[in-house]
mmCIF file of C-alpha atoms in Angstrom:
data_model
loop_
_atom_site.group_PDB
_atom_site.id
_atom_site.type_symbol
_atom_site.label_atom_id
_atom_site.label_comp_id
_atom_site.label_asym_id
_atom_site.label_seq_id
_atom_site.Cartn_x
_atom_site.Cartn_y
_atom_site.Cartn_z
ATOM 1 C CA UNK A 202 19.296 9.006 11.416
ATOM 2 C CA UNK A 203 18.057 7.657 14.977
ATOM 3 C CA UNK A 204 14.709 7.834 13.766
ATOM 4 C CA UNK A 205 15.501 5.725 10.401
ATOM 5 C CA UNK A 206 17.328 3.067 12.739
ATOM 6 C CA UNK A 207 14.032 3.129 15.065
ATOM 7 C CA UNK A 208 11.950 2.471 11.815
ATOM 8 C CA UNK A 209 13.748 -0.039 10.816
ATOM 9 C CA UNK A 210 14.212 -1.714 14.629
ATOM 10 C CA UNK A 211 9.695 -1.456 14.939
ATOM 11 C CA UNK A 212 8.707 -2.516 11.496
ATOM 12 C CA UNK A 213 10.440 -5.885 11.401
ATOM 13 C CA UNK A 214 9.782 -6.696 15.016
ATOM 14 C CA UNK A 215 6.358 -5.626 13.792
ATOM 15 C CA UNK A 216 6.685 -8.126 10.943
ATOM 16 C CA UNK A 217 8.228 -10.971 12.829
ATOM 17 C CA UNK A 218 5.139 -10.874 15.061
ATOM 18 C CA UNK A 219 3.055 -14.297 13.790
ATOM 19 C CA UNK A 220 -0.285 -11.639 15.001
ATOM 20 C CA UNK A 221 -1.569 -9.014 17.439
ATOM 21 C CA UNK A 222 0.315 -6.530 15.529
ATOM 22 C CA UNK A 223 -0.714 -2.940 14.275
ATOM 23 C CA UNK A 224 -0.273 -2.995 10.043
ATOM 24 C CA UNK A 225 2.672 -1.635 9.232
ATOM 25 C CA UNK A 226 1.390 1.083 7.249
ATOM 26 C CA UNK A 227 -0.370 2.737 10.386
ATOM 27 C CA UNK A 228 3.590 3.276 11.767
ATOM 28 C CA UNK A 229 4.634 4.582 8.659
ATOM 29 C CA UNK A 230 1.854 7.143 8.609
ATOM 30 C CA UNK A 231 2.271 8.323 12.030
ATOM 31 C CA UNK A 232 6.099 8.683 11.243
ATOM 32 C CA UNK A 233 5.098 10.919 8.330
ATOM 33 C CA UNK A 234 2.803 12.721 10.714
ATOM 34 C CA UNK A 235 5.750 12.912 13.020
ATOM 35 C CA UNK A 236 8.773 13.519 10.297
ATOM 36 C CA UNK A 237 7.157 15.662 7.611
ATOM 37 C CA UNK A 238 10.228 16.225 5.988
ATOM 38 C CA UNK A 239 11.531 12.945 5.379
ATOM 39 C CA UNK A 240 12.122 11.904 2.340
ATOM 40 C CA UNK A 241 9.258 9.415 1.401
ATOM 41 C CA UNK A 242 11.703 7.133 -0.842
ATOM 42 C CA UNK A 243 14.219 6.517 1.657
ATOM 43 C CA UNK A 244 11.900 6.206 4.594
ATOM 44 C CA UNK A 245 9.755 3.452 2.473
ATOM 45 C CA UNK A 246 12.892 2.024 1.399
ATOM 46 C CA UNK A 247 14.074 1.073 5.179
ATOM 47 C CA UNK A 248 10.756 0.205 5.867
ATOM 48 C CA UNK A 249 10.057 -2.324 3.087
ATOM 49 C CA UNK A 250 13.577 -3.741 3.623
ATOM 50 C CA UNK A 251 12.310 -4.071 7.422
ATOM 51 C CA UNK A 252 9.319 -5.681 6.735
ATOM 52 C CA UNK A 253 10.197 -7.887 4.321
ATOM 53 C CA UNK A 254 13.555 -8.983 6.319
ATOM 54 C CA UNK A 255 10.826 -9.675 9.047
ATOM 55 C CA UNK A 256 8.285 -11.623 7.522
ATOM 56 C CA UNK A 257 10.693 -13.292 5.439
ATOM 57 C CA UNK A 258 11.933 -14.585 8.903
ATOM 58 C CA UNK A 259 8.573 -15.502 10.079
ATOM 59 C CA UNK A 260 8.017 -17.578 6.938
ATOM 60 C CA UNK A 261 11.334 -19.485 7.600
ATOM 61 C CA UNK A 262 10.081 -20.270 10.916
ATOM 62 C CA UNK A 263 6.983 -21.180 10.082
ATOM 63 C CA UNK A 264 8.823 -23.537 7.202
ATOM 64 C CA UNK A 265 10.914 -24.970 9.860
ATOM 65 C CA UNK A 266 7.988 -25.922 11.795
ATOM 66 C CA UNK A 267 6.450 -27.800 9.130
ATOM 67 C CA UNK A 268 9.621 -29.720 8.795
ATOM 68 C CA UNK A 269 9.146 -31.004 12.429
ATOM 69 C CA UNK A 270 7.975 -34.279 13.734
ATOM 70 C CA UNK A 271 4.745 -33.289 14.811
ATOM 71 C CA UNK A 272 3.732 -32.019 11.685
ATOM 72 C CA UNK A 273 1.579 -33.978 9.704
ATOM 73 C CA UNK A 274 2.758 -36.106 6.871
ATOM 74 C CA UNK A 275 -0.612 -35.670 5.015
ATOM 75 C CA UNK A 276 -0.074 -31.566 5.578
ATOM 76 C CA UNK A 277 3.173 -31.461 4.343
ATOM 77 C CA UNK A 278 2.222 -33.675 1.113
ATOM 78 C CA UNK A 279 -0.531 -31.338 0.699
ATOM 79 C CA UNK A 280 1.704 -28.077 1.192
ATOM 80 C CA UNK A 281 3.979 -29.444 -1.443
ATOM 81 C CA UNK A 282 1.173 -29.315 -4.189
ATOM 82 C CA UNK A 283 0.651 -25.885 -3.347
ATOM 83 C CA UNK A 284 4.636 -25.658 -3.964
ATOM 84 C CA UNK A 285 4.589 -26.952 -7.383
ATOM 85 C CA UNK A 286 1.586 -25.325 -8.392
ATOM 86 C CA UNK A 287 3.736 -21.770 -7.520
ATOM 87 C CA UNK A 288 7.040 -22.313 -8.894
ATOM 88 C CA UNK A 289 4.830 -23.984 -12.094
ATOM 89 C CA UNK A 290 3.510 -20.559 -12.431
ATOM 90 C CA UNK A 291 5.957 -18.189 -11.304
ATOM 91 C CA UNK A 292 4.816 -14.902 -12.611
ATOM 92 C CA UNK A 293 1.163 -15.502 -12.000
ATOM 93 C CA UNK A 294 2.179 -16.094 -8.489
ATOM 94 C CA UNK A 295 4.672 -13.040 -8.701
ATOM 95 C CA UNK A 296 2.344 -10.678 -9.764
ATOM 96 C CA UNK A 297 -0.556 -11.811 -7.354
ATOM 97 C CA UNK A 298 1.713 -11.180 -4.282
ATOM 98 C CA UNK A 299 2.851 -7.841 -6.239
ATOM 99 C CA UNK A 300 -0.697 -6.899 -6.228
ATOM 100 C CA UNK A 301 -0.913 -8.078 -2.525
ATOM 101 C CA UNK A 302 1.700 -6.164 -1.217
ATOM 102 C CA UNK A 303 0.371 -3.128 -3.066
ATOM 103 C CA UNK A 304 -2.598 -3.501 -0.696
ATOM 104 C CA UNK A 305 -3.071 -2.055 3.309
ATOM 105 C CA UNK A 306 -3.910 -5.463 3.693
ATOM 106 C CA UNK A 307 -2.045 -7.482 6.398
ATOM 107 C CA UNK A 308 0.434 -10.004 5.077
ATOM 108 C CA UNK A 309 1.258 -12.424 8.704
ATOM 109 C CA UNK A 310 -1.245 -15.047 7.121
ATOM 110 C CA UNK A 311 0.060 -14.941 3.604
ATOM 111 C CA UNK A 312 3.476 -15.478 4.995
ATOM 112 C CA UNK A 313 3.003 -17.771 7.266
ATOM 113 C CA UNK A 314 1.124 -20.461 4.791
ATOM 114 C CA UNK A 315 3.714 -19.589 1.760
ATOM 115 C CA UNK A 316 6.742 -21.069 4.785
ATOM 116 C CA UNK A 317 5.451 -24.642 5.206
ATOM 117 C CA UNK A 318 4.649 -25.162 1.406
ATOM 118 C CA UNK A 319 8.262 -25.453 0.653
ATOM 119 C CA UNK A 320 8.132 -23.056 -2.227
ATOM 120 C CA UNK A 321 11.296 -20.684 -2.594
ATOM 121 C CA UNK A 322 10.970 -17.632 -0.307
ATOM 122 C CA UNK A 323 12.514 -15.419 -2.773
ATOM 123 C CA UNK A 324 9.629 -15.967 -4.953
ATOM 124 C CA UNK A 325 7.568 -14.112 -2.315
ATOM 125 C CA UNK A 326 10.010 -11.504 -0.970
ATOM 126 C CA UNK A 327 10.503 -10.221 -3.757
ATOM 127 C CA UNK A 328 7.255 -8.913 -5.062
ATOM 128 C CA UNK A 329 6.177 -7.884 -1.650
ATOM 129 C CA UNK A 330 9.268 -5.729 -1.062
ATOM 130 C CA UNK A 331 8.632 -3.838 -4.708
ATOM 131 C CA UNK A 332 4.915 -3.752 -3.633
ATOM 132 C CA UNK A 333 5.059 -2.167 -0.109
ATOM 133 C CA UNK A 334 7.970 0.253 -1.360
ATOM 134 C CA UNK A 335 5.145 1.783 -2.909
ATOM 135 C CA UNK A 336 2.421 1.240 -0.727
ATOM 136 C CA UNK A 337 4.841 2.490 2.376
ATOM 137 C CA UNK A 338 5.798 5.821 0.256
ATOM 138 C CA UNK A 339 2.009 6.215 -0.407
ATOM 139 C CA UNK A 340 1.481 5.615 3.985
ATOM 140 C CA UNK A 341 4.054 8.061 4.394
ATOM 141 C CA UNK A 342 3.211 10.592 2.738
ATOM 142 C CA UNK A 343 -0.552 10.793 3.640
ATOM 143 C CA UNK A 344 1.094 10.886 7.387
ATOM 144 C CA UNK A 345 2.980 13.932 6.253
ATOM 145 C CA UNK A 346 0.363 15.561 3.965
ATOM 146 C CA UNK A 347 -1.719 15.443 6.802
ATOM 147 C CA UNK A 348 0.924 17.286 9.260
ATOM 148 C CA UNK A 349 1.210 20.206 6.908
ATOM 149 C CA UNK A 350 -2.206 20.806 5.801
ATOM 150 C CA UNK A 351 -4.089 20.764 9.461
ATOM 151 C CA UNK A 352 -0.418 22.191 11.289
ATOM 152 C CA UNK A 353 -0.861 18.886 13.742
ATOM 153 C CA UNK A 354 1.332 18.967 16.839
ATOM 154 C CA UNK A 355 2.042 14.983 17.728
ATOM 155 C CA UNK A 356 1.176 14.659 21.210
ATOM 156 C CA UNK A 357 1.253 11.329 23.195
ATOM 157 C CA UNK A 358 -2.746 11.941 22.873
ATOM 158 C CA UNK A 359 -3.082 13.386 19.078
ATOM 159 C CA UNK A 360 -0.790 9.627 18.601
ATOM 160 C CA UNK A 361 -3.492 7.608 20.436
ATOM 161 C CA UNK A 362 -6.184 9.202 18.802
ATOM 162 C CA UNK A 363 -4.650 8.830 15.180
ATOM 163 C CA UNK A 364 -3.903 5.491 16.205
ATOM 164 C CA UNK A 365 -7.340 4.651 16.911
ATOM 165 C CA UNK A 366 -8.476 6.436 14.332
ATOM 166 C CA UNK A 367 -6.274 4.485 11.782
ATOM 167 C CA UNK A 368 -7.507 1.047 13.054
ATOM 168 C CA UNK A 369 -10.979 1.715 12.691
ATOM 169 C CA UNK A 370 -10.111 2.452 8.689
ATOM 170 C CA UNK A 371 -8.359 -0.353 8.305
ATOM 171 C CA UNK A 372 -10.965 -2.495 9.946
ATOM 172 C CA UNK A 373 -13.977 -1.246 7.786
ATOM 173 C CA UNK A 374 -11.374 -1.414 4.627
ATOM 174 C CA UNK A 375 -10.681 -5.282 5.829
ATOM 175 C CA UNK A 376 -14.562 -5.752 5.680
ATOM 176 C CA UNK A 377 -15.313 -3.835 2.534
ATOM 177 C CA UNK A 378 -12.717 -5.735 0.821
ATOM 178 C CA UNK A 379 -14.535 -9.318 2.506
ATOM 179 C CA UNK A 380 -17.919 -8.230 1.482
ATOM 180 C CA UNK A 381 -16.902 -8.016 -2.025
ATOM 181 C CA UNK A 382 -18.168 -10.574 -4.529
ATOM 182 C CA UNK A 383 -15.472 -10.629 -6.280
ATOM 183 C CA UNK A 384 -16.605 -13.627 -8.673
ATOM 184 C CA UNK A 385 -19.595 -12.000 -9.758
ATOM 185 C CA UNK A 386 -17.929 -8.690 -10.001
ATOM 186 C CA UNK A 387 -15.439 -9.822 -12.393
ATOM 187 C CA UNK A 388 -18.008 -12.093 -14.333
ATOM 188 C CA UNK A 389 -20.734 -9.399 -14.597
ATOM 189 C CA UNK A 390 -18.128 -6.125 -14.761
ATOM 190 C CA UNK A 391 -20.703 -4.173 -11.661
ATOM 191 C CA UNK A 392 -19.254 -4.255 -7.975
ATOM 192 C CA UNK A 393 -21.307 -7.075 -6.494
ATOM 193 C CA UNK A 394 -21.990 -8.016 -2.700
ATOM 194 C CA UNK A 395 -21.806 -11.193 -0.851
ATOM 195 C CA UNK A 396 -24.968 -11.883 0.671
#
């Protein structure tokens, strides 16, 4: 139960963090490296309630910023388009951040340009918790598949190394998913490259 509450505790200050954070998904699979017998449901159920709680509070922040004096008249009018054009198309919008959230992909930036458009934050919390439910119960249980196939005891350097290790994934997944043309790939139905 300690370890649930400490889940919970580092994912949304993970997720409150504007940046310089490790994805989310990297803690969930070292905690199924570490907690093999967890169940996967429960632990990506306190884990996409944390995250979501969390960015869901960076978003309002970021909202409440925009609402400031220093903030641009001209960026605020222009954030409000971007409103309309949302709520005008709720389940389009819905089912792109579904897809999102369904991604390693990290969500800081998504969150905090959806706060200063105005549009309602339930809109976007929503989708994203149902998304990384799944996407944390996948994390979780590579972590743990992992533990029981190669017998891995979690040392503080086996947890630097997976760290690492983790990052670097992420990072060439990040650029795979950049390099993608994904215009031309969806025009022409063949994975094309930006050159």
């Amino acid at each position: 139960m300690t370890s649930l509450l400490t889940l919970f505790v580092l994912v949304f200050f993970l997720n409150v963090l504007p940046a310089f954070a490790p994805p989310t998904w990297v803690l969930l699979s070292f905690f199924g490296l570490r907690f093999p017998d967890a169940n996967p449901w429960w632990v990506a159920l306190i884990a996409a309630t944390a995250a979501t709680s969390g960015r869901t509070v960076l978003a309002y922040f970021a909202q409440r910023i925009s609402e400031s004096r220093w903030f641009p008249q001209s960026m605020r009018a222009n954030l409000g388009i971007v409103a309309e054009a949302i709520e005008r198309r709720r389940a389009v919008s819905s089912a792109a951040i579904l897809l999102f959230a369904f991604s390693p992909l990290p969500s800081n930036a998504l969150f905090l340009a959806y706060g200063p458009s105005g549009a309602p934050l339930p809109l976007l919390a929503v989708p994203f918790f149902a998304g990384r439910c799944v996407s944390y119960t996948f994390a979780f249980t590579g972590g743990a598949v992992v533990a029981e196939q190669f017998d891995i005891e979690v040392s503080g350097r086996t947890s630097a190394l997976y760290f690492v290790a983790s990052q670097l994934a992420s990072i060439i997944l990040v650029y795979v998913f950049a390099r993608i043309d994904w215009r031309r790939s969806w025009y022409e139905r063949q994975l094309r490259w930006v050159r």
